PDB file of C-alpha atoms in Angstrom:
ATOM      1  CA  UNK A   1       9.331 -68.984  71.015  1.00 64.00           C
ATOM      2  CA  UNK A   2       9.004 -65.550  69.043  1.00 79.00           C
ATOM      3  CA  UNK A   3       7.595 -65.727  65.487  1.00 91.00           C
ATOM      4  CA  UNK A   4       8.729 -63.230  63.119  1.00 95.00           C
ATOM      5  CA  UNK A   5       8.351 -59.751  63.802  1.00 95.00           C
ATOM      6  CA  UNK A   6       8.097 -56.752  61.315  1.00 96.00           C
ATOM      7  CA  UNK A   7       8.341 -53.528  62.553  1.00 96.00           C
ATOM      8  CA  UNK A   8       6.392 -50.522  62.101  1.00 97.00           C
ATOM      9  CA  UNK A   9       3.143 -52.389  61.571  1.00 95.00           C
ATOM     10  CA  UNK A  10       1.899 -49.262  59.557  1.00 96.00           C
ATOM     11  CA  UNK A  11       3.584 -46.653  58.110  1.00 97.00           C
ATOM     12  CA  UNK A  12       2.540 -43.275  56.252  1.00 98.00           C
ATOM     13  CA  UNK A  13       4.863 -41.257  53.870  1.00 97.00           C
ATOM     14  CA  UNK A  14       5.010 -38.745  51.023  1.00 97.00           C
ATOM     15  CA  UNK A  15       5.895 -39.157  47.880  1.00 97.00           C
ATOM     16  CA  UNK A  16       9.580 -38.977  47.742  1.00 97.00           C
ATOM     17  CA  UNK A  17      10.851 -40.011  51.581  1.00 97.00           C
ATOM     18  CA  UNK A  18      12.774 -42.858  52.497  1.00 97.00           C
ATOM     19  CA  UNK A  19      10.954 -45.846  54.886  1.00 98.00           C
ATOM     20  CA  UNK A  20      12.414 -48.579  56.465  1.00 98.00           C
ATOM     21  CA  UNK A  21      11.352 -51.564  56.718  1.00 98.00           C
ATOM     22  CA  UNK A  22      12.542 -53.993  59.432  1.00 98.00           C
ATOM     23  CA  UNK A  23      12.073 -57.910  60.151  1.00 98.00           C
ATOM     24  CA  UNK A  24      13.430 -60.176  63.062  1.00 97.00           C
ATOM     25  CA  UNK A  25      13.000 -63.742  61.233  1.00 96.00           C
ATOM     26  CA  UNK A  26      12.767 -66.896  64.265  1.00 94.00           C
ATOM     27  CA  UNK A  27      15.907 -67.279  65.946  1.00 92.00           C
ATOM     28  CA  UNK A  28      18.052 -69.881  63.781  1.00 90.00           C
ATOM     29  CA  UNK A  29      16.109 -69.685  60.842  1.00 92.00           C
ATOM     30  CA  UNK A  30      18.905 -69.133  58.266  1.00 91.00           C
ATOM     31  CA  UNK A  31      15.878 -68.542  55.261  1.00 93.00           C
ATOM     32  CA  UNK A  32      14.473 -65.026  54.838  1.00 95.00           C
ATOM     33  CA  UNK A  33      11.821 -63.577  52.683  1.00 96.00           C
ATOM     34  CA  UNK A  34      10.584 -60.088  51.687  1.00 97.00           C
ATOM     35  CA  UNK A  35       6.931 -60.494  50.183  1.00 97.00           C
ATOM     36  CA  UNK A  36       4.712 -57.280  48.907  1.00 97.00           C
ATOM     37  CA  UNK A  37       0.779 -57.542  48.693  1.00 96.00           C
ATOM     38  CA  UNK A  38      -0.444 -54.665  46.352  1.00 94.00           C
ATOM     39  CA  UNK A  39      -3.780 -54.106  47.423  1.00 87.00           C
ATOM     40  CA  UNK A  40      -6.024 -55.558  45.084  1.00 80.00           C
ATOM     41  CA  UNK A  41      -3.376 -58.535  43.943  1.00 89.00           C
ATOM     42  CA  UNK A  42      -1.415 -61.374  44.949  1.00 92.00           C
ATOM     43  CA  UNK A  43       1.562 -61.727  47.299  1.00 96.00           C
ATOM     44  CA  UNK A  44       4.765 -61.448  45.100  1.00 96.00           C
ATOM     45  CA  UNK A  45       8.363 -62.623  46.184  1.00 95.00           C
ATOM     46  CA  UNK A  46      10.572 -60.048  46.514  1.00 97.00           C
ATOM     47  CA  UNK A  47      13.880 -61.225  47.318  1.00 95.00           C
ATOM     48  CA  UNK A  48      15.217 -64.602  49.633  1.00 94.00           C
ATOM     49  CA  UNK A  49      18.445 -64.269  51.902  1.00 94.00           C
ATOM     50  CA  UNK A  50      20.619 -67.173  52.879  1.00 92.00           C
ATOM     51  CA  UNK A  51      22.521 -65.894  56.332  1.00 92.00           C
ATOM     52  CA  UNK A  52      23.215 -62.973  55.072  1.00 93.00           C
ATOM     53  CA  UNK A  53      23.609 -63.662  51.126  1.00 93.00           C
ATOM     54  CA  UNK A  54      21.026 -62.894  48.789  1.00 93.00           C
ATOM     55  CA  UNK A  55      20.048 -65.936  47.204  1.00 90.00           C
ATOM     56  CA  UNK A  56      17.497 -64.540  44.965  1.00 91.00           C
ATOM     57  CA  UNK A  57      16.390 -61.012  44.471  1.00 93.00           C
ATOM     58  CA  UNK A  58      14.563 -61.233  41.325  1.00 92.00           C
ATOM     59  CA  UNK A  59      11.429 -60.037  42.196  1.00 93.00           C
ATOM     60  CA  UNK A  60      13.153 -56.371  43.236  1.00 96.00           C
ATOM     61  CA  UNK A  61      10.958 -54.034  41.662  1.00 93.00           C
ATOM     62  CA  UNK A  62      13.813 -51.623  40.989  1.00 93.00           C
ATOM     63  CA  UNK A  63      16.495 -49.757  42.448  1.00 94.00           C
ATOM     64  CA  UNK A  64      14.839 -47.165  44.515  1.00 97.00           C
ATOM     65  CA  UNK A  65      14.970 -50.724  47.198  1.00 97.00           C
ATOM     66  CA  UNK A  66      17.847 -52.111  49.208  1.00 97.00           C
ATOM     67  CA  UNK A  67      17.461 -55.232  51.405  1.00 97.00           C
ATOM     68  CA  UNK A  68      20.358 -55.879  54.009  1.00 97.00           C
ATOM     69  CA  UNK A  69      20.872 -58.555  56.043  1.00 96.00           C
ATOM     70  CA  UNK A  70      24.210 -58.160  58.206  1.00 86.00           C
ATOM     71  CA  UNK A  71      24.823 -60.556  60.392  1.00 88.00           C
ATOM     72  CA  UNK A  72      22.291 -63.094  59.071  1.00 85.00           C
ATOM     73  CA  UNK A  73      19.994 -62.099  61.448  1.00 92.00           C
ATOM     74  CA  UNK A  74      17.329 -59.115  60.803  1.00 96.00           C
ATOM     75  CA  UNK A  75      16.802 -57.724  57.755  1.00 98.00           C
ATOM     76  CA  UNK A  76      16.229 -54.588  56.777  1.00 98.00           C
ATOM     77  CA  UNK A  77      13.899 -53.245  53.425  1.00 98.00           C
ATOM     78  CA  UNK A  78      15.034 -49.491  52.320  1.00 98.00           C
ATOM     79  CA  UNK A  79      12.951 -47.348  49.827  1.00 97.00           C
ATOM     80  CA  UNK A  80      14.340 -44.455  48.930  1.00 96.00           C
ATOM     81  CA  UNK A  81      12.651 -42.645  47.093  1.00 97.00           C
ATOM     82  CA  UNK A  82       9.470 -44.040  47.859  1.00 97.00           C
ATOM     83  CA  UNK A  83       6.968 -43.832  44.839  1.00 97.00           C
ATOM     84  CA  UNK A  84       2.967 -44.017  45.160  1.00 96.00           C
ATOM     85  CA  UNK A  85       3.246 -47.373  43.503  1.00 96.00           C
ATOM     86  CA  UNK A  86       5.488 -48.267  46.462  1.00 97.00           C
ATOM     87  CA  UNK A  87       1.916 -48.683  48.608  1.00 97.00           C
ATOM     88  CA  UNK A  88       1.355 -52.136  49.925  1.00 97.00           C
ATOM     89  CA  UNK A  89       1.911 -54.791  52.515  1.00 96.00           C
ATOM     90  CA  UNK A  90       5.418 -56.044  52.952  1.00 97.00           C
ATOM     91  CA  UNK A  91       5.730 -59.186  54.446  1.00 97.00           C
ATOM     92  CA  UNK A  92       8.913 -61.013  56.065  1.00 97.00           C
ATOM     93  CA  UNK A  93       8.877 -64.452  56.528  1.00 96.00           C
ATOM     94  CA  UNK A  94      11.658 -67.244  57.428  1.00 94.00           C
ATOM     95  CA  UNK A  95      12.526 -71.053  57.738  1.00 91.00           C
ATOM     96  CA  UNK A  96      14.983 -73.146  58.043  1.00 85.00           C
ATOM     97  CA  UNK A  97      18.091 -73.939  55.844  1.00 69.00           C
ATOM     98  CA  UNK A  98      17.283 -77.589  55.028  1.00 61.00           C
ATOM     99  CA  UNK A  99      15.252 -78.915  52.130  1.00 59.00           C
ATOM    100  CA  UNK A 100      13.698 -74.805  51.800  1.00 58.00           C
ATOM    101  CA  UNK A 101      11.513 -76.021  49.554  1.00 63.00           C
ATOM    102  CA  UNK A 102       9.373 -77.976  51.643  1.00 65.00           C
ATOM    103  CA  UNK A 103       9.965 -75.996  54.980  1.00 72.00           C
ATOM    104  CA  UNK A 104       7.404 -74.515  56.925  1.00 81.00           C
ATOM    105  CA  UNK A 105       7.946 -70.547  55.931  1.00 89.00           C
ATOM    106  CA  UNK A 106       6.937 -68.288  58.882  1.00 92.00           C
ATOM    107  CA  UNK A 107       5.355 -65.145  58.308  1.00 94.00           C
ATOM    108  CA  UNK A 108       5.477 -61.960  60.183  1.00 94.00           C
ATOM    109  CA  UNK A 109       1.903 -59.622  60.672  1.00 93.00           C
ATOM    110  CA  UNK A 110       3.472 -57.410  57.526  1.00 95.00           C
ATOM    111  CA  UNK A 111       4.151 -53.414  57.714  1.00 97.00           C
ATOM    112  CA  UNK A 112       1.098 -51.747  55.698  1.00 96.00           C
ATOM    113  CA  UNK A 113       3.316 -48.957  54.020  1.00 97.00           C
ATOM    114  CA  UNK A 114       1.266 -46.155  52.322  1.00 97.00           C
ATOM    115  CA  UNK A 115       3.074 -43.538  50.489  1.00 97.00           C
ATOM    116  CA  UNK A 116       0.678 -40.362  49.606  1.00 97.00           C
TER     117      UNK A 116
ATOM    118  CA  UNK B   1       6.248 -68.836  34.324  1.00 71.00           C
ATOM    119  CA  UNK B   2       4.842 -70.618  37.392  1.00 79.00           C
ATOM    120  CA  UNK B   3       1.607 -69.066  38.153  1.00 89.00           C
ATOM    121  CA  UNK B   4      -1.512 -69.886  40.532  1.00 94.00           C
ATOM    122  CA  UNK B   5      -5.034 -68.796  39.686  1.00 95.00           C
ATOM    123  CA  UNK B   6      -7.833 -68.649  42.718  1.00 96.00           C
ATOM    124  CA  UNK B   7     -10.702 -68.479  40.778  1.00 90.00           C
ATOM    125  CA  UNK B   8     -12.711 -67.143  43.686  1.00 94.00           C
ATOM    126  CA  UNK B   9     -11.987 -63.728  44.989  1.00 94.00           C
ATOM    127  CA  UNK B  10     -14.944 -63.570  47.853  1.00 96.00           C
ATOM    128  CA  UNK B  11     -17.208 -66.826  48.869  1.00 97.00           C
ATOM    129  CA  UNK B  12     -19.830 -65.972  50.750  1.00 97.00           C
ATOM    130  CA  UNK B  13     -21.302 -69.370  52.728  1.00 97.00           C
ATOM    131  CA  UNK B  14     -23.520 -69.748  56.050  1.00 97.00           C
ATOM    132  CA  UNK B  15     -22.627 -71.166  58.831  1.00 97.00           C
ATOM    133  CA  UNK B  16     -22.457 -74.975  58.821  1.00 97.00           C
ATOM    134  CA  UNK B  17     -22.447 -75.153  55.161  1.00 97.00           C
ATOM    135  CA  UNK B  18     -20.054 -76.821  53.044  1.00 97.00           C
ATOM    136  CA  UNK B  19     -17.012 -74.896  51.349  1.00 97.00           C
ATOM    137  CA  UNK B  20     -14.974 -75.235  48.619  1.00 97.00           C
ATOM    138  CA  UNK B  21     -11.881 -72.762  47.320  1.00 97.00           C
ATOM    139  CA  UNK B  22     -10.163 -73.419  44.372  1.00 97.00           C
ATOM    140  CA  UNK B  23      -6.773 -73.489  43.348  1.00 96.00           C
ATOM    141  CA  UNK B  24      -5.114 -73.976  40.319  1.00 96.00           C
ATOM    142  CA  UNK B  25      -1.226 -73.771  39.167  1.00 93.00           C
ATOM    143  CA  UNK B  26       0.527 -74.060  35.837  1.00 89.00           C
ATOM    144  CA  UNK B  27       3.123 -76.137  36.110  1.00 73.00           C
ATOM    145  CA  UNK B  28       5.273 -78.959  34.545  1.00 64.00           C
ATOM    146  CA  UNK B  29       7.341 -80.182  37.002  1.00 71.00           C
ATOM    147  CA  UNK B  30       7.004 -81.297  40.629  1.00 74.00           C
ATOM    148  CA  UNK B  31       5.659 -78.479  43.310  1.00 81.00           C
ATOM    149  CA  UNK B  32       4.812 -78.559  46.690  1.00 87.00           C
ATOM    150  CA  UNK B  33       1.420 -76.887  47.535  1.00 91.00           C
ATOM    151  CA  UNK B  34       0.471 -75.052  50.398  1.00 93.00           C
ATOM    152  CA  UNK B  35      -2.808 -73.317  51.944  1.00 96.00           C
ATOM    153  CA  UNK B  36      -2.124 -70.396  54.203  1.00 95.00           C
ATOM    154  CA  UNK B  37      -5.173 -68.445  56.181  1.00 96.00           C
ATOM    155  CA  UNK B  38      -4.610 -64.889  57.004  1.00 94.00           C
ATOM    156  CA  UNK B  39      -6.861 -63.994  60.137  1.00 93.00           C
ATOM    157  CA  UNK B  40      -8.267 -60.289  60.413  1.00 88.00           C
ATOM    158  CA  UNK B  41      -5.170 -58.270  61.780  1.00 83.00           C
ATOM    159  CA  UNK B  42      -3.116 -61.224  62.052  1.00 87.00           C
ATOM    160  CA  UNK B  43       0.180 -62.847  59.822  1.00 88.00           C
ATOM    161  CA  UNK B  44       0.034 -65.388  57.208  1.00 92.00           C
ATOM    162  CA  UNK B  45      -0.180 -69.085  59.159  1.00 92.00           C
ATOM    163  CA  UNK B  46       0.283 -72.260  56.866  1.00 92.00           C
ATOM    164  CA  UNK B  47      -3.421 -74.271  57.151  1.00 94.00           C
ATOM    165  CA  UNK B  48      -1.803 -77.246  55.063  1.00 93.00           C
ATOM    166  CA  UNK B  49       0.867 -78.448  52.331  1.00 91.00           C
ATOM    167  CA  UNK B  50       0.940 -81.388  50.499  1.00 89.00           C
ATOM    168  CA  UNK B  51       4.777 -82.294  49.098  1.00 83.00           C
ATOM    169  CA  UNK B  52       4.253 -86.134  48.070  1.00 80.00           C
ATOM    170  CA  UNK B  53       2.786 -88.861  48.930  1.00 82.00           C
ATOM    171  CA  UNK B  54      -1.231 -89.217  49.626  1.00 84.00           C
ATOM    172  CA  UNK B  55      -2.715 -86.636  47.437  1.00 87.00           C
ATOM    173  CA  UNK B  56      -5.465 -85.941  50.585  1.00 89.00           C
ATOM    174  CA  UNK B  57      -3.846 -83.419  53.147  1.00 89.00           C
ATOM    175  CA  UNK B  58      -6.006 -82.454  56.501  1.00 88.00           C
ATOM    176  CA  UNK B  59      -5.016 -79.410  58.729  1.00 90.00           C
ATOM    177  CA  UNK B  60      -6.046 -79.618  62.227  1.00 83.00           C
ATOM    178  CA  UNK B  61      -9.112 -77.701  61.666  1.00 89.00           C
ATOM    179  CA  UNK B  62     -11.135 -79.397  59.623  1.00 93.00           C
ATOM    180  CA  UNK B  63     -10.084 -78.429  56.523  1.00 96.00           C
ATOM    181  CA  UNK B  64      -8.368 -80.581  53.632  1.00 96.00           C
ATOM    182  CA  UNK B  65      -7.482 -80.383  50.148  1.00 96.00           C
ATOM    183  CA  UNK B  66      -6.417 -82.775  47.374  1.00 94.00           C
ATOM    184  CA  UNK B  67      -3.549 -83.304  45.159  1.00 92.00           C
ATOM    185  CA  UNK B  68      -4.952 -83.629  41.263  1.00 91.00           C
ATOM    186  CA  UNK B  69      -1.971 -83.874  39.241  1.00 88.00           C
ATOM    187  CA  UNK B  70      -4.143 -84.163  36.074  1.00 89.00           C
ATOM    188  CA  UNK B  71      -5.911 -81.135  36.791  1.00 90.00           C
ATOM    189  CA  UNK B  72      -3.116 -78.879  38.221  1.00 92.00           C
ATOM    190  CA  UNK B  73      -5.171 -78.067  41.052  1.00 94.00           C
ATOM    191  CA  UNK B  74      -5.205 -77.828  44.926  1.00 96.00           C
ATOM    192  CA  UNK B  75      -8.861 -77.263  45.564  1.00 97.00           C
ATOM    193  CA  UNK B  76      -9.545 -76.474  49.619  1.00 97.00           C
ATOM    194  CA  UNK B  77     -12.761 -77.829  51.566  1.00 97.00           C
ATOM    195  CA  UNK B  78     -14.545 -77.638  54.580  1.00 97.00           C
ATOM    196  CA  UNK B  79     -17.488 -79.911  55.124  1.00 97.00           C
ATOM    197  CA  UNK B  80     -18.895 -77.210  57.835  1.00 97.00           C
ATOM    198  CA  UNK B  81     -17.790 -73.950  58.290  1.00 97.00           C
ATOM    199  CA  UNK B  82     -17.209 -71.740  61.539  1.00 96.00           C
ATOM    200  CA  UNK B  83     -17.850 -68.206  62.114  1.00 96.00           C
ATOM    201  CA  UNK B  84     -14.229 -68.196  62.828  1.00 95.00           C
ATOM    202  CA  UNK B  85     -13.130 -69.470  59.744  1.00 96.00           C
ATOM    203  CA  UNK B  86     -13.517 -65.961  58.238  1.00 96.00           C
ATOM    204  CA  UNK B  87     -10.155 -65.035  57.071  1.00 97.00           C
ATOM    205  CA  UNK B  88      -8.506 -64.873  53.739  1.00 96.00           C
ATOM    206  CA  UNK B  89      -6.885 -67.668  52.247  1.00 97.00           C
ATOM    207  CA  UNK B  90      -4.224 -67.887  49.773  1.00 97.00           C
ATOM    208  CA  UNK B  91      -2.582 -70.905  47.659  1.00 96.00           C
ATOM    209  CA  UNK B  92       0.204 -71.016  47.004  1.00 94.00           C
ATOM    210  CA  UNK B  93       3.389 -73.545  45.400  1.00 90.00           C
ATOM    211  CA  UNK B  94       6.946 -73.534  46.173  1.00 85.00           C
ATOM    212  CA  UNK B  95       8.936 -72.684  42.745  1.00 70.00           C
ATOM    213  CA  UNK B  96      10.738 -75.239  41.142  1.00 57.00           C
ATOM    214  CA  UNK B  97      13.051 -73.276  39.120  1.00 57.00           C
ATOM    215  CA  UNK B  98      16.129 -73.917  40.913  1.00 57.00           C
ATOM    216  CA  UNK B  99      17.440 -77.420  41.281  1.00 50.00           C
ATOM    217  CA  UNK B 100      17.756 -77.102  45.101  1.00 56.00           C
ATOM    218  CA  UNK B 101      14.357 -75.479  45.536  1.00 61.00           C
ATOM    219  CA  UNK B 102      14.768 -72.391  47.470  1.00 75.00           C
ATOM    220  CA  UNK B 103      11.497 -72.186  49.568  1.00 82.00           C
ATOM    221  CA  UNK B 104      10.306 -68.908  46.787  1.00 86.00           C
ATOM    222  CA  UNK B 105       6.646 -69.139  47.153  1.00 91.00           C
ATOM    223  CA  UNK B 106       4.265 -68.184  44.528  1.00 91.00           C
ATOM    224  CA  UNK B 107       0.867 -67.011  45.562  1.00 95.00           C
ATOM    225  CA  UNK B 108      -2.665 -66.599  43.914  1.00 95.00           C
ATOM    226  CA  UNK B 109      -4.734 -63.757  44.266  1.00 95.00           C
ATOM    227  CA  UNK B 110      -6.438 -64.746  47.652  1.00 96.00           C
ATOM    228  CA  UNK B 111      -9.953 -65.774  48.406  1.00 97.00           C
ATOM    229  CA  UNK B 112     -11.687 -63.769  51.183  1.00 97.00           C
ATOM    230  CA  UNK B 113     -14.024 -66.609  52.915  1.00 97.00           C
ATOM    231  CA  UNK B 114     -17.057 -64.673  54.960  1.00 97.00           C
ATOM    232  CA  UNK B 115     -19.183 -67.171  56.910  1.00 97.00           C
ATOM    233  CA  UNK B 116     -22.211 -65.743  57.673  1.00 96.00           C
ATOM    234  CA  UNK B 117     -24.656 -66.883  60.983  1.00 94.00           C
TER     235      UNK B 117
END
C-alpha cells in the first residue's frame, strides 16, 4: 500500500512567485493535514480537510495560501505570493474518518520549500 | 492554549546507554499522546501513543513512555540505544478543543537524539 506522497520534495523560489504544493493522502483516508516546520521550531497545524471540506483551517497563516481538495482526494497547498517567511517544511499527512482523534495520522516525507 | 514543551533540543548519548526525552503538555482535559521519530531524509512515523488505559506504552523497538497525569508529561525511554536510533523525535497530543476531536496534532519543538559509537 502507498503512504502519503508530497510532491516536489524540494523546491526553490524568489520572493514573490507562486509554488504549489501537492499531497496524495492513503487511498480511503477521508482525514487530511497540511503541517509547516519553520526551521528552528515546532511542527504547526495548518489546516484539516474532511473529503473535501475544510474542517479546520485555523492555523492558515494568511491569505497569500489556498488549500484545495476537489474530489476528496489530493490536496493541493498554493502560495501566491510567496514571502521569505514562507521558508519551511510542509508536511501532508492523513487518516481515517473514525474516532480522528485517536487515529494513526500518516505523514508524507514533506516538500522543503525555500523562498530567496 | 494547548501547548507541548520538549525540554531537550539535542541529547547526545553512546551507544548502549540509557535515554530519556522529555515531554511535557499543558492541558486540562483528556489528550491522547503520541511519539513520532523522523529518520534522516525520511517522513514522520508514529513510535507510540498512549489514549487510555495503562499509562506504560511500548513501541516495537524498544522504546516506551509513561502516562503521568499529575505531571502533564509523556517522558520517552530507551534502556539501550542503537546507532540507528538517531533521528529526531517529536511529542506530540491530539487537541481536545472540539467535542469530536478532529485528529489536529500539536507538536513540541523536537529533540534531535545522536547516538554516538
Amino acid at each position: 500500500e502507498a503512504g502519503v506522497t508530497q510532491f516536489p520534495s524540494h523546491s526553490v523560489i524568489e520572493k514573490g512567485q507562486t509554488v504549489t504544493l501537492r499531497c496524495d493522502p492513503i487511498s480511503g483516508h477521508d482525514n487530511l493535514y497540511w503541517y509547516r516546520r519553520v526551521m528552528g521550531k515546532e511542527i504547526k497545524f495548518l489546516l484539516h480537510f474532511v473529503k473535501e471540506s475544510k474542517q479546520d483551517e485555523s492555523g492558515m497563516p494568511n491569505n497569500r495560501f489556498l488549500a484545495e481538495r476537489t474530489g476528496g482526494t489530493y490536496s493541493t497547498l498554493k502560495v501566491q505570493p510567496a514571502e521569505l517567511e514562507d521558508s519551511g517544511v510542509y508536511f501532508c499527512a492523513s487518516s481515517h474518518a473514525q474516532g480522528a482523534g485517536n487515529t494513526e495520522a500518516f505523514f508524507g516525507q514533506g516538500t522543503r520549500l525555500t523562498v530567496v | 492554549a494547548q501547548s507541548v514543551t520538549q525540554l531537550d533540543s539535542q541529547v547526545p548519548v553512546f551507544e548502549e546507554a540509557p535515554v530519556e526525552l522529555r515531554c511535557n503538555y499543558s492541558s486540562s482535559v483528556s489528550v491522547y499522546l503520541f511519539w513520532y521519530v523522523q529518520y534522516p531524509n525520511q517522513g514522520l512515523q508514529l513510535l507510540l501513543k498512549y489514549l487510555s488505559g495503562s499509562t506504560l506504552v511500548e513501541s516495537i523497538n524498544g522504546f516506551e513512555a509513561e502516562f503521568n497525569k499529575s505531571q502533564t508529561s509523556f517522558h520517552l525511554r530507551k534502556p539501550s540505544v542503537h546507532i540507528s536510533d538517531t533521528a529526531e523525535y517529536f511529542c506530540a497530543v491530539s487537541d481536545p478543543g472540539r467535542s469530536s476531536n478532529t485528529g489536529k496534532l500539536i507538536f513540541g519543538q523536537g529533540t534531535t537524539l545522536q547516538v554516538k559509537p
